[in-house]
mmCIF file of C-alpha atoms in Angstrom:
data_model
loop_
_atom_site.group_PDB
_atom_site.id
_atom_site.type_symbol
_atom_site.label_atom_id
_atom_site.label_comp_id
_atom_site.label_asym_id
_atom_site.label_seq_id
_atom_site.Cartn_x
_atom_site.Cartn_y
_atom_site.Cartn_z
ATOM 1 C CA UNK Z 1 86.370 59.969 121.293
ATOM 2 C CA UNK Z 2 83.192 59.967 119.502
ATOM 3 C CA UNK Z 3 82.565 57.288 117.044
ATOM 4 C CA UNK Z 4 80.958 59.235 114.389
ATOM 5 C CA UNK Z 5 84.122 61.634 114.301
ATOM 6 C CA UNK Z 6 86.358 58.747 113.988
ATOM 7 C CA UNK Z 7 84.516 57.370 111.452
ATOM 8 C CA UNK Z 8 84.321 60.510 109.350
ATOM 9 C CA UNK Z 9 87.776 61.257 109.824
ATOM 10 C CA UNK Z 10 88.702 57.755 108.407
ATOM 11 C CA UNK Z 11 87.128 58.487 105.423
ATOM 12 C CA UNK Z 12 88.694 61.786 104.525
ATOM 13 C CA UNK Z 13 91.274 59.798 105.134
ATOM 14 C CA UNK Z 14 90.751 57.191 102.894
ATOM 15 C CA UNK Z 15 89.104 58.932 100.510
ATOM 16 C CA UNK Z 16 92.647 61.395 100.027
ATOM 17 C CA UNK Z 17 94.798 58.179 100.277
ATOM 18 C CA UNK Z 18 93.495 55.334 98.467
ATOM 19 C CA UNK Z 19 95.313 52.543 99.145
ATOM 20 C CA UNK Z 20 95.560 53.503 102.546
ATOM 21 C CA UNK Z 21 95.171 50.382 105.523
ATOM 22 C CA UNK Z 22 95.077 50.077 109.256
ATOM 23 C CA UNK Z 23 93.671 53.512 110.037
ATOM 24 C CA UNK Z 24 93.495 54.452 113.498
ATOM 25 C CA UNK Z 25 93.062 57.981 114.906
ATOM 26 C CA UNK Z 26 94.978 59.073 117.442
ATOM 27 C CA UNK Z 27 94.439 62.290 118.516
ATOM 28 C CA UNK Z 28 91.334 64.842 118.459
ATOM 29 C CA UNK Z 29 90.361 68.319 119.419
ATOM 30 C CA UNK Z 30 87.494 70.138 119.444
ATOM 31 C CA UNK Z 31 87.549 72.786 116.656
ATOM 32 C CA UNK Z 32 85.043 75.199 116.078
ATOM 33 C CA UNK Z 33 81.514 73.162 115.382
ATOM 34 C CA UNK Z 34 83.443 70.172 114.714
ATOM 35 C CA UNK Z 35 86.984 68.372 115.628
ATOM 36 C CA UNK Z 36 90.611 68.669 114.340
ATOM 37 C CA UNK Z 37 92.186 65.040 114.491
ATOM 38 C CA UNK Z 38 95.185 63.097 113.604
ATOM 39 C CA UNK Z 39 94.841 59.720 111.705
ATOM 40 C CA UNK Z 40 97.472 57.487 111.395
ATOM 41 C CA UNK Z 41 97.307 55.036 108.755
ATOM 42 C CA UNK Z 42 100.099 52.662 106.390
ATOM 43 C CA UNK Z 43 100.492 53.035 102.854
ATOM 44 C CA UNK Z 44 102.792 50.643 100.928
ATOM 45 C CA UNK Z 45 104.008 49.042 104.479
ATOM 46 C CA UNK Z 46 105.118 52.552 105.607
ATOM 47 C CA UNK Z 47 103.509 54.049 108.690
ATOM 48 C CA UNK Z 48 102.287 57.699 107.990
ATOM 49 C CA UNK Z 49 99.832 60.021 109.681
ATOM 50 C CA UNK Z 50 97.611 63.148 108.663
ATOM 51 C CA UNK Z 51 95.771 66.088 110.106
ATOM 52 C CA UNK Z 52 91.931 65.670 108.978
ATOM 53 C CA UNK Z 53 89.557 68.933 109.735
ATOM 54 C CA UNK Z 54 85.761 68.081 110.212
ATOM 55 C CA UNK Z 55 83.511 71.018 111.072
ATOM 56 C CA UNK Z 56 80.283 71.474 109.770
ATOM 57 C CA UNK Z 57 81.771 73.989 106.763
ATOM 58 C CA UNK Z 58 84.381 72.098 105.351
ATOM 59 C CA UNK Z 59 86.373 68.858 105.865
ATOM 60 C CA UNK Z 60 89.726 68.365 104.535
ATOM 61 C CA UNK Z 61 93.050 67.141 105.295
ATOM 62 C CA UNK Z 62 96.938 68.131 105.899
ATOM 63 C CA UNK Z 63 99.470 65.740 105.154
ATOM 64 C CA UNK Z 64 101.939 68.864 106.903
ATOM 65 C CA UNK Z 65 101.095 70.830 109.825
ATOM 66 C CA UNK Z 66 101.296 74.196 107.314
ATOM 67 C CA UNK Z 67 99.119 72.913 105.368
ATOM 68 C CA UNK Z 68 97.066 72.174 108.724
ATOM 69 C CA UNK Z 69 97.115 76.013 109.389
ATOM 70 C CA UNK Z 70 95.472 76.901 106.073
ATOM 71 C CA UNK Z 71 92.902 74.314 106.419
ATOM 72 C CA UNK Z 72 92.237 75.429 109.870
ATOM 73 C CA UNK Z 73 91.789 79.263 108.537
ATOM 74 C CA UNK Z 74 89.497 77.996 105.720
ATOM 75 C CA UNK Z 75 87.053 76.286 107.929
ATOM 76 C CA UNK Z 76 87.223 79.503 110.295
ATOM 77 C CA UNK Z 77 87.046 81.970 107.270
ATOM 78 C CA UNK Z 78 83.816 79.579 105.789
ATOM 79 C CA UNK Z 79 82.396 79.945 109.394
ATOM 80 C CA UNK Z 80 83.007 83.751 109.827
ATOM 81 C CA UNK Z 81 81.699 84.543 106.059
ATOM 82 C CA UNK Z 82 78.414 82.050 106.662
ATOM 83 C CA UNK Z 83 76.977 84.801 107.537
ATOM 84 C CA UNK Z 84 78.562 88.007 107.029
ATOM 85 C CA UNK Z 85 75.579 89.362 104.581
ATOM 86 C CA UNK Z 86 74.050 89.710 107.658
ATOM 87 C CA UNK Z 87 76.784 91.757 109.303
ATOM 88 C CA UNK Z 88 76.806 94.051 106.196
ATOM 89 C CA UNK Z 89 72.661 94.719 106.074
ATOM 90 C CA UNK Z 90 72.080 94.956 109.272
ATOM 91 C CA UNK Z 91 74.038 98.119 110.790
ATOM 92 C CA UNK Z 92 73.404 101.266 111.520
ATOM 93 C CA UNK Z 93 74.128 102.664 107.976
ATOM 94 C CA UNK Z 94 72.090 99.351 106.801
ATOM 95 C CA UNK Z 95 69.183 100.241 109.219
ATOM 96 C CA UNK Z 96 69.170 104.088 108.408
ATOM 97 C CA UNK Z 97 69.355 102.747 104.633
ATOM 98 C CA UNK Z 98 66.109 100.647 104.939
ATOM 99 C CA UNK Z 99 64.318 103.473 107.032
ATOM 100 C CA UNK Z 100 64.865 105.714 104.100
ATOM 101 C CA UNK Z 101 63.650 103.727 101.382
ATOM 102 C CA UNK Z 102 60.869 102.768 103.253
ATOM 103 C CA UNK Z 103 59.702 106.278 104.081
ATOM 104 C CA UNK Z 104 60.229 107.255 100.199
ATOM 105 C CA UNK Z 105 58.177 104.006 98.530
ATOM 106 C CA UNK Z 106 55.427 105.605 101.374
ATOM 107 C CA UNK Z 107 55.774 108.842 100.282
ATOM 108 C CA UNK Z 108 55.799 107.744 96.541
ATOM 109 C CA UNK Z 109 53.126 105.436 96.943
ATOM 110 C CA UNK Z 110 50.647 108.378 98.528
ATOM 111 C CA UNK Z 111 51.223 110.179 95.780
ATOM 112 C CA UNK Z 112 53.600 113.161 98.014
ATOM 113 C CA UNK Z 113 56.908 114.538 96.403
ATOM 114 C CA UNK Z 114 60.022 113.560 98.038
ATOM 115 C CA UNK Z 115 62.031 116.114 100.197
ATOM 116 C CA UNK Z 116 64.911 117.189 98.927
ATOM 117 C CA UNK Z 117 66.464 116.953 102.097
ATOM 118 C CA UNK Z 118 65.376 113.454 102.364
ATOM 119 C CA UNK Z 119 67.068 112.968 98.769
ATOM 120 C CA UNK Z 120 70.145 114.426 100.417
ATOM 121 C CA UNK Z 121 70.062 112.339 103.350
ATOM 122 C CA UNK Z 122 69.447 108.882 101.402
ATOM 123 C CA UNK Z 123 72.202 109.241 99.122
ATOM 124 C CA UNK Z 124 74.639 110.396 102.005
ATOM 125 C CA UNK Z 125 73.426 107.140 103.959
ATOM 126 C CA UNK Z 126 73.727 104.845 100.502
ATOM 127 C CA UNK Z 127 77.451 106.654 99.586
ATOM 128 C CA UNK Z 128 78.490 106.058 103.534
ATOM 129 C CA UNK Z 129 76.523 102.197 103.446
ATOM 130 C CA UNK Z 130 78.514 101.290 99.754
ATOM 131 C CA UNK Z 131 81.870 103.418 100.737
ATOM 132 C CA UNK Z 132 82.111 100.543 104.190
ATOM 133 C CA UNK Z 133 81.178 97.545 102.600
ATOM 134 C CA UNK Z 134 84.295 98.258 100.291
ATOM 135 C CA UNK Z 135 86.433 99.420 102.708
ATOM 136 C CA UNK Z 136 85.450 96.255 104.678
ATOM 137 C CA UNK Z 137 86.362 94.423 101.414
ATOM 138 C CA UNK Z 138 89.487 95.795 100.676
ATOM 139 C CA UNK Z 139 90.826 95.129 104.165
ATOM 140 C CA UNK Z 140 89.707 91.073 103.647
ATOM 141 C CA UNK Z 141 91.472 91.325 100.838
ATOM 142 C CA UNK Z 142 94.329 93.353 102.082
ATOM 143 C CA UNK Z 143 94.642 90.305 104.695
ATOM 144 C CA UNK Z 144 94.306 87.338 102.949
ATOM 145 C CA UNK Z 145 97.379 88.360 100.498
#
């Protein structure tokens, strides 16, 4: 086990569970970018353990292993969503978007009127580019509760 992921573990640990002693860890996984482990520690003379989840995104703990699950699909959901702009911009409706515009600031800037078929063709792509990004949104949402 790497030292530097015990030693952050240990302080989620006692961080969450202040008077907290005799912390050992006694399990860990590889998670993501980072490690899922289990700490035991004593509070108050009783011997208790807890899930701590280190990636790079989040770290947190789980005193149950349900609450373990939701921690474990918040660091995944933080490490999907990092970069999910980038999803969004750049596909095709994104790319045909950009191609547009950038044809009609040319067109504008030399002065030449604007198509109206190009009109016709850059709202289609904008209405198609706005209508996924909230279908994409209502579907997160639609899963997540």
């Amino acid at each position: 086990m790497s030292r530097k992921v015990k030693q952050d573990a240990i302080a989620v640990v006692a961080s969450a569970k202040h008077r907290s002693v005799d912390h050992v860890v006694i399990s860990q996984d590889k998670f993501l970018d980072g490690h899922v482990c289990k700490v035991s520690y004593k509070e108050d003379e009783n011997s208790e353990s807890i899930w701590v989840v280190l990636t790079k995104a989040c770290k947190s703990h789980a005193e149950v292993d349900s609450q373990l699950i939701q921690q474990m699909n918040t660091a995944v959901d933080k490490k999907e969503n990092k970069f999910s702009w980038v999803k969004v911009a750049f596909n095709t409706t994104g790319w045909l978007a950009i191609i547009l515009i950038s044809a009609a600031v040319y067109m504008l800037v030399q002065a030449q009127e604007i198509p109206e078929f190009m009109k016709a063709a850059f709202l289609t792509v904008i209405g198609f580019y706005f209508g996924g990004v909230v279908k994409q949104k209502q579907s997160q949402e639609k899963d997540n509760g």
